[in-house]
mmCIF file of C-alpha atoms in Angstrom:
data_model
loop_
_atom_site.group_PDB
_atom_site.id
_atom_site.type_symbol
_atom_site.label_atom_id
_atom_site.label_comp_id
_atom_site.label_asym_id
_atom_site.label_seq_id
_atom_site.Cartn_x
_atom_site.Cartn_y
_atom_site.Cartn_z
ATOM 1 C CA MET A 1 73.119 -14.072 -4.840
ATOM 2 C CA ALA A 2 70.669 -14.550 -7.673
ATOM 3 C CA VAL A 3 68.199 -11.746 -8.310
ATOM 4 C CA PRO A 4 64.730 -13.043 -9.104
ATOM 5 C CA LEU A 5 63.490 -12.016 -12.532
ATOM 6 C CA MET A 6 60.164 -10.216 -12.720
ATOM 7 C CA ASP A 7 57.732 -11.546 -15.245
ATOM 8 C CA PHE A 8 55.913 -8.363 -16.266
ATOM 9 C CA GLY A 9 53.805 -10.261 -18.798
ATOM 10 C CA THR A 10 52.437 -12.505 -16.064
ATOM 11 C CA GLU A 11 51.782 -9.515 -13.811
ATOM 12 C CA VAL A 12 49.826 -7.673 -16.507
ATOM 13 C CA ALA A 13 47.892 -10.799 -17.383
ATOM 14 C CA SER A 14 47.024 -11.373 -13.728
ATOM 15 C CA THR A 15 45.388 -7.942 -13.491
ATOM 16 C CA LYS A 16 42.924 -8.674 -16.303
ATOM 17 C CA PRO A 17 40.917 -11.290 -14.378
ATOM 18 C CA GLN A 18 40.778 -8.892 -11.419
ATOM 19 C CA VAL A 19 39.393 -6.083 -13.591
ATOM 20 C CA LEU A 20 36.918 -8.486 -15.134
ATOM 21 C CA MET A 21 35.889 -9.727 -11.699
ATOM 22 C CA ASP A 22 35.356 -6.156 -10.487
ATOM 23 C CA ALA A 23 33.146 -5.439 -13.495
ATOM 24 C CA VAL A 24 31.128 -8.598 -12.898
ATOM 25 C CA THR A 25 30.717 -7.739 -9.214
ATOM 26 C CA LYS A 26 29.608 -4.185 -10.011
ATOM 27 C CA THR A 27 27.045 -5.451 -12.497
ATOM 28 C CA SER A 28 25.734 -7.966 -9.988
ATOM 29 C CA VAL A 29 25.340 -5.275 -7.334
ATOM 30 C CA LEU A 30 23.704 -2.643 -9.529
ATOM 31 C CA VAL A 31 21.612 -4.842 -11.842
ATOM 32 C CA LEU A 32 20.780 -8.040 -9.948
ATOM 33 C CA GLY A 33 21.151 -6.734 -6.396
ATOM 34 C CA PRO A 34 18.065 -4.468 -6.507
ATOM 35 C CA TRP A 35 15.890 -7.496 -7.286
ATOM 36 C CA VAL A 36 17.123 -9.163 -4.099
ATOM 37 C CA ILE A 37 16.538 -6.036 -1.998
ATOM 38 C CA GLY A 38 13.107 -5.604 -3.555
ATOM 39 C CA ALA A 39 12.219 -9.217 -2.746
ATOM 40 C CA PHE A 40 13.252 -8.717 0.902
ATOM 41 C CA ALA A 41 11.078 -5.591 1.134
ATOM 42 C CA ASP A 42 8.218 -7.442 -0.546
ATOM 43 C CA VAL A 43 8.332 -10.328 1.916
ATOM 44 C CA LEU A 44 8.628 -7.975 4.908
ATOM 45 C CA LEU A 45 5.596 -5.951 3.867
ATOM 46 C CA GLN A 46 3.667 -9.120 3.028
ATOM 47 C CA GLY A 47 4.161 -10.240 6.619
ATOM 48 C CA ILE A 48 2.601 -6.982 7.804
ATOM 49 C CA LEU A 49 -0.250 -7.471 5.336
ATOM 50 C CA ILE A 50 -0.950 -10.985 6.608
ATOM 51 C CA ALA A 51 -1.396 -9.591 10.117
ATOM 52 C CA GLN A 52 -3.661 -6.835 8.736
ATOM 53 C CA PHE A 53 -5.755 -9.319 6.754
ATOM 54 C CA ALA A 54 -6.192 -11.510 9.839
ATOM 55 C CA SER A 55 -7.278 -8.505 11.909
ATOM 56 C CA TYR A 56 -9.743 -7.400 9.246
ATOM 57 C CA PHE A 57 -11.512 -10.758 8.968
ATOM 58 C CA ARG A 58 -11.609 -11.044 12.758
ATOM 59 C CA TRP A 59 -13.000 -7.569 13.460
ATOM 60 C CA TYR A 60 -15.247 -6.807 10.483
ATOM 61 C CA ARG A 61 -17.234 -9.937 9.787
ATOM 62 C CA ASP A 62 -20.373 -7.850 9.157
ATOM 63 C CA ASP A 63 -18.828 -5.652 6.432
ATOM 64 C CA ALA A 64 -20.559 -5.371 3.081
ATOM 65 C CA VAL A 65 -20.032 -8.284 0.701
ATOM 66 C CA GLY A 66 -18.516 -5.954 -1.910
ATOM 67 C CA LEU A 67 -15.880 -4.676 0.498
ATOM 68 C CA LYS A 68 -15.027 -8.196 1.639
ATOM 69 C CA ALA A 69 -14.601 -9.212 -2.003
ATOM 70 C CA VAL A 70 -12.193 -6.304 -2.548
ATOM 71 C CA VAL A 71 -10.095 -7.378 0.448
ATOM 72 C CA ILE A 72 -10.070 -11.020 -0.691
ATOM 73 C CA GLY A 73 -8.917 -9.843 -4.115
ATOM 74 C CA LEU A 74 -6.105 -7.895 -2.451
ATOM 75 C CA VAL A 75 -5.090 -10.991 -0.473
ATOM 76 C CA ILE A 76 -4.783 -13.013 -3.676
ATOM 77 C CA LEU A 77 -2.905 -10.322 -5.599
ATOM 78 C CA THR A 78 -0.363 -9.578 -2.873
ATOM 79 C CA CYS A 79 0.337 -13.265 -2.187
ATOM 80 C CA LEU A 80 0.888 -13.935 -5.891
ATOM 81 C CA LYS A 81 3.185 -10.908 -6.097
ATOM 82 C CA THR A 82 5.306 -12.202 -3.219
ATOM 83 C CA LEU A 83 5.605 -15.613 -4.863
ATOM 84 C CA GLN A 84 6.649 -13.926 -8.107
ATOM 85 C CA SER A 85 9.311 -11.821 -6.339
ATOM 86 C CA CYS A 86 10.783 -14.882 -4.638
ATOM 87 C CA ALA A 87 10.705 -16.841 -7.908
ATOM 88 C CA ILE A 88 12.631 -14.087 -9.724
ATOM 89 C CA VAL A 89 15.389 -14.050 -7.119
ATOM 90 C CA TRP A 90 15.592 -17.866 -7.065
ATOM 91 C CA ILE A 91 15.856 -18.141 -10.847
ATOM 92 C CA GLN A 92 18.420 -15.337 -11.128
ATOM 93 C CA ASN A 93 20.700 -16.511 -8.349
ATOM 94 C CA VAL A 94 20.258 -20.282 -8.311
ATOM 95 C CA ILE A 95 19.196 -21.545 -11.710
ATOM 96 C CA PHE A 96 21.345 -18.956 -13.530
ATOM 97 C CA PHE A 97 24.210 -19.110 -11.048
ATOM 98 C CA GLY A 98 27.413 -18.302 -12.902
ATOM 99 C CA ASP A 99 25.530 -17.012 -15.952
ATOM 100 C CA GLN A 100 25.239 -13.319 -15.196
ATOM 101 C CA GLN A 101 24.324 -12.267 -18.720
ATOM 102 C CA GLY A 102 21.602 -14.898 -18.891
ATOM 103 C CA ALA A 103 20.192 -13.695 -15.563
ATOM 104 C CA ILE A 104 20.133 -10.094 -16.804
ATOM 105 C CA LEU A 105 18.392 -11.057 -20.053
ATOM 106 C CA LEU A 106 15.534 -12.644 -18.100
ATOM 107 C CA SER A 107 13.990 -9.174 -17.974
ATOM 108 C CA TYR A 108 13.419 -9.438 -21.723
ATOM 109 C CA THR A 109 12.988 -13.151 -22.353
ATOM 110 C CA THR A 110 10.582 -14.373 -19.645
ATOM 111 C CA TRP A 111 6.995 -13.288 -19.042
ATOM 112 C CA TRP A 112 7.218 -13.456 -15.234
ATOM 113 C CA GLN A 113 10.026 -10.900 -15.171
ATOM 114 C CA SER A 114 9.299 -8.751 -18.222
ATOM 115 C CA GLY A 115 5.717 -8.476 -16.967
ATOM 116 C CA ASN A 116 6.780 -7.450 -13.454
ATOM 117 C CA PRO A 117 6.155 -3.698 -13.989
ATOM 118 C CA LEU A 118 2.651 -4.499 -15.242
ATOM 119 C CA MET A 119 1.938 -6.615 -12.147
ATOM 120 C CA VAL A 120 3.156 -3.804 -9.900
ATOM 121 C CA ALA A 121 1.017 -1.271 -11.747
ATOM 122 C CA PHE A 122 -2.090 -3.471 -11.594
ATOM 123 C CA ILE A 123 -1.919 -3.853 -7.804
ATOM 124 C CA GLY A 124 -1.243 -0.120 -7.526
ATOM 125 C CA LEU A 125 -4.299 0.712 -9.649
ATOM 126 C CA TYR A 126 -6.402 -1.775 -7.669
ATOM 127 C CA VAL A 127 -5.654 0.006 -4.394
ATOM 128 C CA GLN A 128 -5.781 3.493 -5.916
ATOM 129 C CA MET A 129 -9.357 2.870 -7.054
ATOM 130 C CA TYR A 130 -10.276 2.206 -3.439
ATOM 131 C CA PHE A 131 -8.613 5.419 -2.277
ATOM 132 C CA LEU A 132 -10.337 7.348 -5.067
ATOM 133 C CA HIS A 133 -13.669 5.909 -3.925
ATOM 134 C CA ARG A 134 -12.863 6.987 -0.375
ATOM 135 C CA LEU A 135 -11.729 10.438 -1.522
ATOM 136 C CA ARG A 136 -14.971 10.902 -3.429
ATOM 137 C CA ILE A 137 -16.989 10.124 -0.286
ATOM 138 C CA ILE A 138 -14.883 12.358 1.972
ATOM 139 C CA SER A 139 -14.761 15.281 -0.471
ATOM 140 C CA LYS A 140 -18.367 14.739 -1.653
ATOM 141 C CA SER A 141 -17.305 15.822 -5.121
ATOM 142 C CA TRP A 142 -16.545 14.025 -8.378
ATOM 143 C CA LEU A 143 -14.559 17.042 -9.549
ATOM 144 C CA VAL A 144 -11.830 16.182 -7.059
ATOM 145 C CA THR A 145 -11.504 12.523 -8.005
ATOM 146 C CA ILE A 146 -11.997 12.499 -11.799
ATOM 147 C CA PRO A 147 -8.702 14.299 -12.690
ATOM 148 C CA ILE A 148 -6.728 11.978 -10.411
ATOM 149 C CA ALA A 149 -8.494 8.938 -11.872
ATOM 150 C CA ILE A 150 -7.577 10.051 -15.412
ATOM 151 C CA ILE A 151 -3.905 10.374 -14.424
ATOM 152 C CA GLN A 152 -3.858 6.943 -12.782
ATOM 153 C CA ILE A 153 -5.536 5.286 -15.779
ATOM 154 C CA PHE A 154 -3.021 6.940 -18.106
ATOM 155 C CA ALA A 155 -0.219 5.586 -15.910
ATOM 156 C CA PHE A 156 -1.587 2.064 -16.249
ATOM 157 C CA VAL A 157 -2.009 2.363 -20.023
ATOM 158 C CA SER A 158 1.579 3.642 -20.260
ATOM 159 C CA ILE A 159 3.005 0.605 -18.517
ATOM 160 C CA VAL A 160 0.926 -1.717 -20.701
ATOM 161 C CA ILE A 161 2.517 -0.123 -23.776
ATOM 162 C CA ALA A 162 5.974 -0.247 -22.156
ATOM 163 C CA THR A 163 5.529 -3.972 -21.449
ATOM 164 C CA ILE A 164 4.768 -4.570 -25.129
ATOM 165 C CA PHE A 165 8.026 -2.865 -26.083
ATOM 166 C CA ILE A 166 9.911 -4.868 -23.439
ATOM 167 C CA ALA A 167 8.963 -8.036 -25.291
ATOM 168 C CA LYS A 168 10.320 -6.451 -28.490
ATOM 169 C CA ALA A 169 13.489 -5.186 -26.721
ATOM 170 C CA GLU A 170 13.043 -1.651 -28.091
ATOM 171 C CA ASN A 171 14.996 0.163 -25.375
ATOM 172 C CA THR A 172 14.300 3.741 -26.486
ATOM 173 C CA LYS A 173 10.534 3.282 -26.493
ATOM 174 C CA ILE A 174 10.721 1.343 -23.243
ATOM 175 C CA ALA A 175 12.530 4.244 -21.558
ATOM 176 C CA ASN A 176 10.049 6.815 -22.891
ATOM 177 C CA TRP A 177 6.945 4.935 -21.797
ATOM 178 C CA PHE A 178 8.470 4.024 -18.451
ATOM 179 C CA ALA A 179 9.172 7.713 -17.855
ATOM 180 C CA ALA A 180 5.567 8.536 -18.751
ATOM 181 C CA HIS A 181 4.302 5.809 -16.424
ATOM 182 C CA LEU A 182 6.449 6.698 -13.412
ATOM 183 C CA SER A 183 5.814 10.429 -13.828
ATOM 184 C CA SER A 184 2.055 9.998 -13.979
ATOM 185 C CA VAL A 185 2.082 7.569 -11.043
ATOM 186 C CA PHE A 186 3.984 10.084 -8.948
ATOM 187 C CA ALA A 187 1.727 12.966 -10.028
ATOM 188 C CA GLY A 188 -1.414 10.971 -9.276
ATOM 189 C CA ASP A 189 -0.123 9.809 -5.901
ATOM 190 C CA ILE A 190 0.886 13.311 -4.835
ATOM 191 C CA LEU A 191 -2.470 14.776 -5.877
ATOM 192 C CA MET A 192 -4.367 12.018 -4.105
ATOM 193 C CA THR A 193 -2.256 12.263 -0.947
ATOM 194 C CA MET A 194 -2.558 16.041 -0.749
ATOM 195 C CA SER A 195 -6.304 15.865 -1.389
ATOM 196 C CA MET A 196 -6.755 13.190 1.268
ATOM 197 C CA ILE A 197 -4.758 15.183 3.813
ATOM 198 C CA TYR A 198 -6.763 18.329 3.088
ATOM 199 C CA PHE A 199 -10.174 16.711 3.418
ATOM 200 C CA LEU A 200 -9.170 14.535 6.362
ATOM 201 C CA LEU A 201 -7.937 17.594 8.262
ATOM 202 C CA LYS A 202 -11.087 19.416 7.240
ATOM 203 C CA THR A 203 -13.067 16.656 8.943
ATOM 204 C CA LYS A 204 -10.562 16.290 11.788
ATOM 205 C CA LYS A 205 -13.313 15.319 14.223
ATOM 206 C CA THR A 206 -13.170 11.763 12.861
ATOM 207 C CA VAL A 207 -9.529 11.750 11.779
ATOM 208 C CA LEU A 208 -7.737 13.392 14.683
ATOM 209 C CA PRO A 209 -9.953 12.806 17.728
ATOM 210 C CA GLN A 210 -9.019 14.569 20.931
ATOM 211 C CA THR A 211 -8.486 11.256 22.690
ATOM 212 C CA VAL A 212 -5.326 10.432 20.724
ATOM 213 C CA GLY A 213 -1.903 11.997 21.003
ATOM 214 C CA MET A 214 -0.105 14.050 18.415
ATOM 215 C CA ILE A 215 2.225 11.215 17.336
ATOM 216 C CA THR A 216 -0.672 8.777 16.947
ATOM 217 C CA ALA A 217 -2.626 11.350 14.990
ATOM 218 C CA LEU A 218 0.329 12.001 12.684
ATOM 219 C CA ILE A 219 0.810 8.275 12.023
ATOM 220 C CA ARG A 220 -2.890 7.862 11.337
ATOM 221 C CA LEU A 221 -2.919 10.786 8.922
ATOM 222 C CA THR A 222 0.222 9.531 7.140
ATOM 223 C CA TRP A 223 -1.121 6.064 6.389
ATOM 224 C CA SER A 224 -4.695 7.223 5.778
ATOM 225 C CA SER A 225 -3.436 9.493 2.999
ATOM 226 C CA ALA A 226 -1.156 6.793 1.473
ATOM 227 C CA ALA A 227 1.839 9.109 1.930
ATOM 228 C CA PRO A 228 4.450 6.274 2.213
ATOM 229 C CA ALA A 229 3.464 4.984 -1.235
ATOM 230 C CA ALA A 230 3.695 8.497 -2.680
ATOM 231 C CA ILE A 231 7.204 8.929 -1.241
ATOM 232 C CA CYS A 232 8.253 5.542 -2.637
ATOM 233 C CA ALA A 233 6.863 6.512 -6.060
ATOM 234 C CA MET A 234 8.888 9.730 -5.937
ATOM 235 C CA ILE A 235 12.135 7.877 -5.136
ATOM 236 C CA ASN A 236 11.358 5.351 -7.860
ATOM 237 C CA LEU A 237 10.897 8.160 -10.405
ATOM 238 C CA VAL A 238 14.088 9.993 -9.374
ATOM 239 C CA LEU A 239 16.285 6.881 -9.518
ATOM 240 C CA SER A 240 14.828 5.739 -12.843
ATOM 241 C CA GLN A 241 15.681 9.089 -14.427
ATOM 242 C CA LEU A 242 19.004 9.506 -12.644
ATOM 243 C CA TYR A 243 20.287 6.137 -13.867
ATOM 244 C CA VAL A 244 18.933 5.790 -17.386
ATOM 245 C CA GLY A 245 19.843 2.529 -19.105
ATOM 246 C CA THR A 246 20.339 -1.076 -18.112
ATOM 247 C CA ASP A 247 23.573 -0.800 -16.088
ATOM 248 C CA ASN A 248 21.900 0.443 -12.896
ATOM 249 C CA LEU A 249 18.482 -0.774 -11.745
ATOM 250 C CA MET A 250 18.373 0.641 -8.208
ATOM 251 C CA SER A 251 14.837 1.898 -8.838
ATOM 252 C CA THR A 252 13.713 -1.748 -9.098
ATOM 253 C CA ALA A 253 14.016 -2.189 -5.325
ATOM 254 C CA PHE A 254 11.540 0.634 -4.692
ATOM 255 C CA ASN A 255 9.299 -0.500 -7.537
ATOM 256 C CA GLN A 256 8.988 -3.932 -5.906
ATOM 257 C CA ALA A 257 7.981 -2.408 -2.574
ATOM 258 C CA LEU A 258 5.514 0.101 -4.046
ATOM 259 C CA PRO A 259 2.414 -2.140 -4.464
ATOM 260 C CA LYS A 260 2.788 -3.508 -0.944
ATOM 261 C CA LEU A 261 2.926 0.033 0.496
ATOM 262 C CA TYR A 262 -0.325 0.772 -1.313
ATOM 263 C CA ALA A 263 -1.875 -2.364 0.160
ATOM 264 C CA VAL A 264 -0.614 -1.657 3.694
ATOM 265 C CA SER A 265 -2.129 1.844 3.542
ATOM 266 C CA MET A 266 -5.477 0.469 2.377
ATOM 267 C CA MET A 267 -5.637 -2.173 5.093
ATOM 268 C CA TYR A 268 -4.546 0.361 7.717
ATOM 269 C CA VAL A 269 -7.503 2.547 6.770
ATOM 270 C CA LEU A 270 -9.937 -0.370 6.893
ATOM 271 C CA ASN A 271 -8.675 -1.686 10.231
ATOM 272 C CA SER A 272 -8.438 1.746 11.880
ATOM 273 C CA ARG A 273 -12.226 2.109 11.761
ATOM 274 C CA ARG A 274 -12.453 0.093 14.959
ATOM 275 C CA ASP A 275 -10.214 2.474 16.914
ATOM 276 C CA LEU A 276 -11.901 5.556 15.432
ATOM 277 C CA ARG A 277 -15.323 4.310 16.482
ATOM 278 C CA VAL A 278 -14.186 3.629 20.014
ATOM 279 C CA SER A 279 -12.416 7.019 20.215
ATOM 280 C CA ASN A 280 -15.373 8.988 18.858
ATOM 281 C CA GLY A 281 -17.990 7.075 20.827
ATOM 282 C CA ARG A 282 -16.174 6.555 24.117
ATOM 283 C CA SER A 283 -18.151 7.361 27.228
ATOM 284 C CA ASP A 284 -16.779 8.455 30.566
ATOM 285 C CA GLY A 285 -15.934 4.907 31.567
ATOM 286 C CA MET A 286 -18.758 4.543 34.097
ATOM 287 C CA SER A 287 -21.611 3.590 31.783
ATOM 288 C CA GLY A 288 -22.009 0.877 29.203
ATOM 289 C CA SER A 289 -24.329 -0.657 26.657
ATOM 290 C CA THR A 290 -24.818 -4.012 25.031
ATOM 291 C CA SER A 291 -22.015 -4.794 22.565
ATOM 292 C CA ASN A 292 -20.457 -1.362 21.956
ATOM 293 C CA HIS A 293 -18.467 -2.672 19.009
ATOM 294 C CA GLN A 294 -21.580 -4.052 17.333
ATOM 295 C CA MET A 295 -23.403 -0.752 17.809
ATOM 296 C CA ALA A 296 -20.442 1.135 16.361
ATOM 297 C CA ASN A 297 -20.573 -1.106 13.311
ATOM 298 C CA ARG A 298 -24.143 0.056 12.671
ATOM 299 C CA ARG A 299 -23.342 3.725 12.283
ATOM 300 C CA THR A 300 -24.326 5.451 9.059
ATOM 301 C CA GLY A 301 -22.290 5.120 5.895
ATOM 302 C CA ALA A 302 -21.763 8.904 5.839
ATOM 303 C CA GLN A 303 -19.660 8.636 8.987
ATOM 304 C CA ASP A 304 -17.950 5.431 7.885
ATOM 305 C CA PRO A 305 -17.081 5.593 4.175
ATOM 306 C CA GLU A 306 -15.456 2.162 4.224
ATOM 307 C CA ARG A 307 -18.635 0.505 5.479
ATOM 308 C CA GLY A 308 -19.643 -0.504 1.958
ATOM 309 C CA LEU A 309 -18.936 0.165 -1.681
ATOM 310 C CA THR A 310 -22.466 1.089 -2.731
ATOM 311 C CA GLY A 311 -24.602 3.815 -1.204
ATOM 312 C CA ILE A 312 -25.295 4.683 2.410
ATOM 313 C CA THR A 313 -26.819 2.222 4.822
ATOM 314 C CA VAL A 314 -28.775 3.475 7.829
ATOM 315 C CA HIS A 315 -29.717 1.092 10.638
ATOM 316 C CA THR A 316 -32.320 1.879 13.267
ATOM 317 C CA GLU A 317 -32.374 -0.147 16.432
ATOM 318 C CA THR A 318 -33.391 0.034 20.083
ATOM 319 C CA GLN A 319 -30.646 0.014 22.692
ATOM 320 C CA ASN A 320 -30.926 -1.066 26.332
ATOM 321 C CA HIS A 321 -28.822 1.357 28.354
ATOM 322 C CA ILE A 322 -27.489 0.694 31.836
ATOM 323 C CA ASP A 323 -25.967 3.475 33.928
ATOM 324 C CA PHE A 324 -23.803 1.818 36.567
ATOM 325 C CA ARG A 325 -23.507 5.028 38.571
ATOM 326 C CA ASN A 326 -27.233 4.885 39.468
ATOM 327 C CA ALA A 327 -27.827 1.142 39.442
ATOM 328 C CA PHE A 328 -27.583 0.837 43.231
ATOM 329 C CA ASP A 329 -29.021 4.220 44.231
ATOM 330 C CA PRO A 330 -32.691 3.783 45.367
ATOM 331 C CA THR A 331 -33.299 7.548 45.314
ATOM 332 C CA VAL A 332 -32.699 7.829 41.577
ATOM 333 C CA SER A 333 -35.461 7.078 39.077
ATOM 334 C CA LYS A 334 -34.760 4.186 36.711
ATOM 335 C CA SER A 335 -36.288 5.798 33.614
ATOM 336 C CA PRO A 336 -35.389 3.825 30.500
ATOM 337 C CA GLU A 337 -34.972 7.084 28.553
ATOM 338 C CA GLU A 338 -32.381 8.412 30.967
ATOM 339 C CA GLY A 339 -28.848 8.898 29.703
ATOM 340 C CA LYS A 340 -28.561 8.425 25.962
ATOM 341 C CA GLU A 341 -25.541 6.517 24.796
ATOM 342 C CA SER A 342 -22.711 8.745 23.573
ATOM 343 C CA PHE A 343 -22.182 6.596 20.485
ATOM 344 C CA PHE A 344 -25.002 8.385 18.730
ATOM 345 C CA LYS A 345 -24.063 11.933 19.650
ATOM 346 C CA SER A 346 -22.842 14.027 16.761
#
């Protein structure tokens, strides 16, 4: 019986393609994979934003022109960002299919990908300016907002400088300025979130009304303070410093989701005004007035900081009140001054 000869040379040679394939797969997962995950998160959050935008333009048609312009600007920026995220994934995985090194180098050779961190930072700064404006109104102090504004501006300048070095492929300087950017973004977000939580709890009459449950109040406080974006910024910072270099880009997935979390928080705050007005101005269910929602929209700017971007607007108007409990009781006087509407009680 013949004994088959073993070709050790062939066996060793056959292991080399397997090792090479494993290396290619690992690179794809750790370098290109985060872009795909980030694009999925981007599209998911954009769907939520579309619903929020639709609700805003349906409920707040009488908002100040400046505030409407800010929301329209956010619509444009977030839609463009989603298109950019999808384009990156398409180019990497379809146009550069089979050319892994070429797909990786897109981060240095194309403006739409090398400029991605700058686009993320711009949307983040856009929303942060709104939250700083809101924090200034709630805290009634510039001393609270100015330090946070300085940190956020420094973060944006840092990423501008980092983007310049990306075009020059100077990895050391890129890493240093990225670290400065992510650290300052995280510091600014934490300071802003903690400040918002403090002042919102201090004015808990309008933030945590007695008519809502504990879970609802916690959700409202979380999004009103932009806490999800701060947590995402923290994870982004940790991963970027834990995996320094170009062989692991897991932080990219969180970086892609970060601007959309900012935007979702902003739109949540704007759209929650409707529920807050109803909760704070709700009567006992037996009386009513003409167009409660319209009356709530005419409250003072001091109570509704998102009402406009400039100054405080005070509206004075006469309301016709109807008390249904006494409408059919002939023994009760029908004085027009009887029973003031609870919307205007402090």
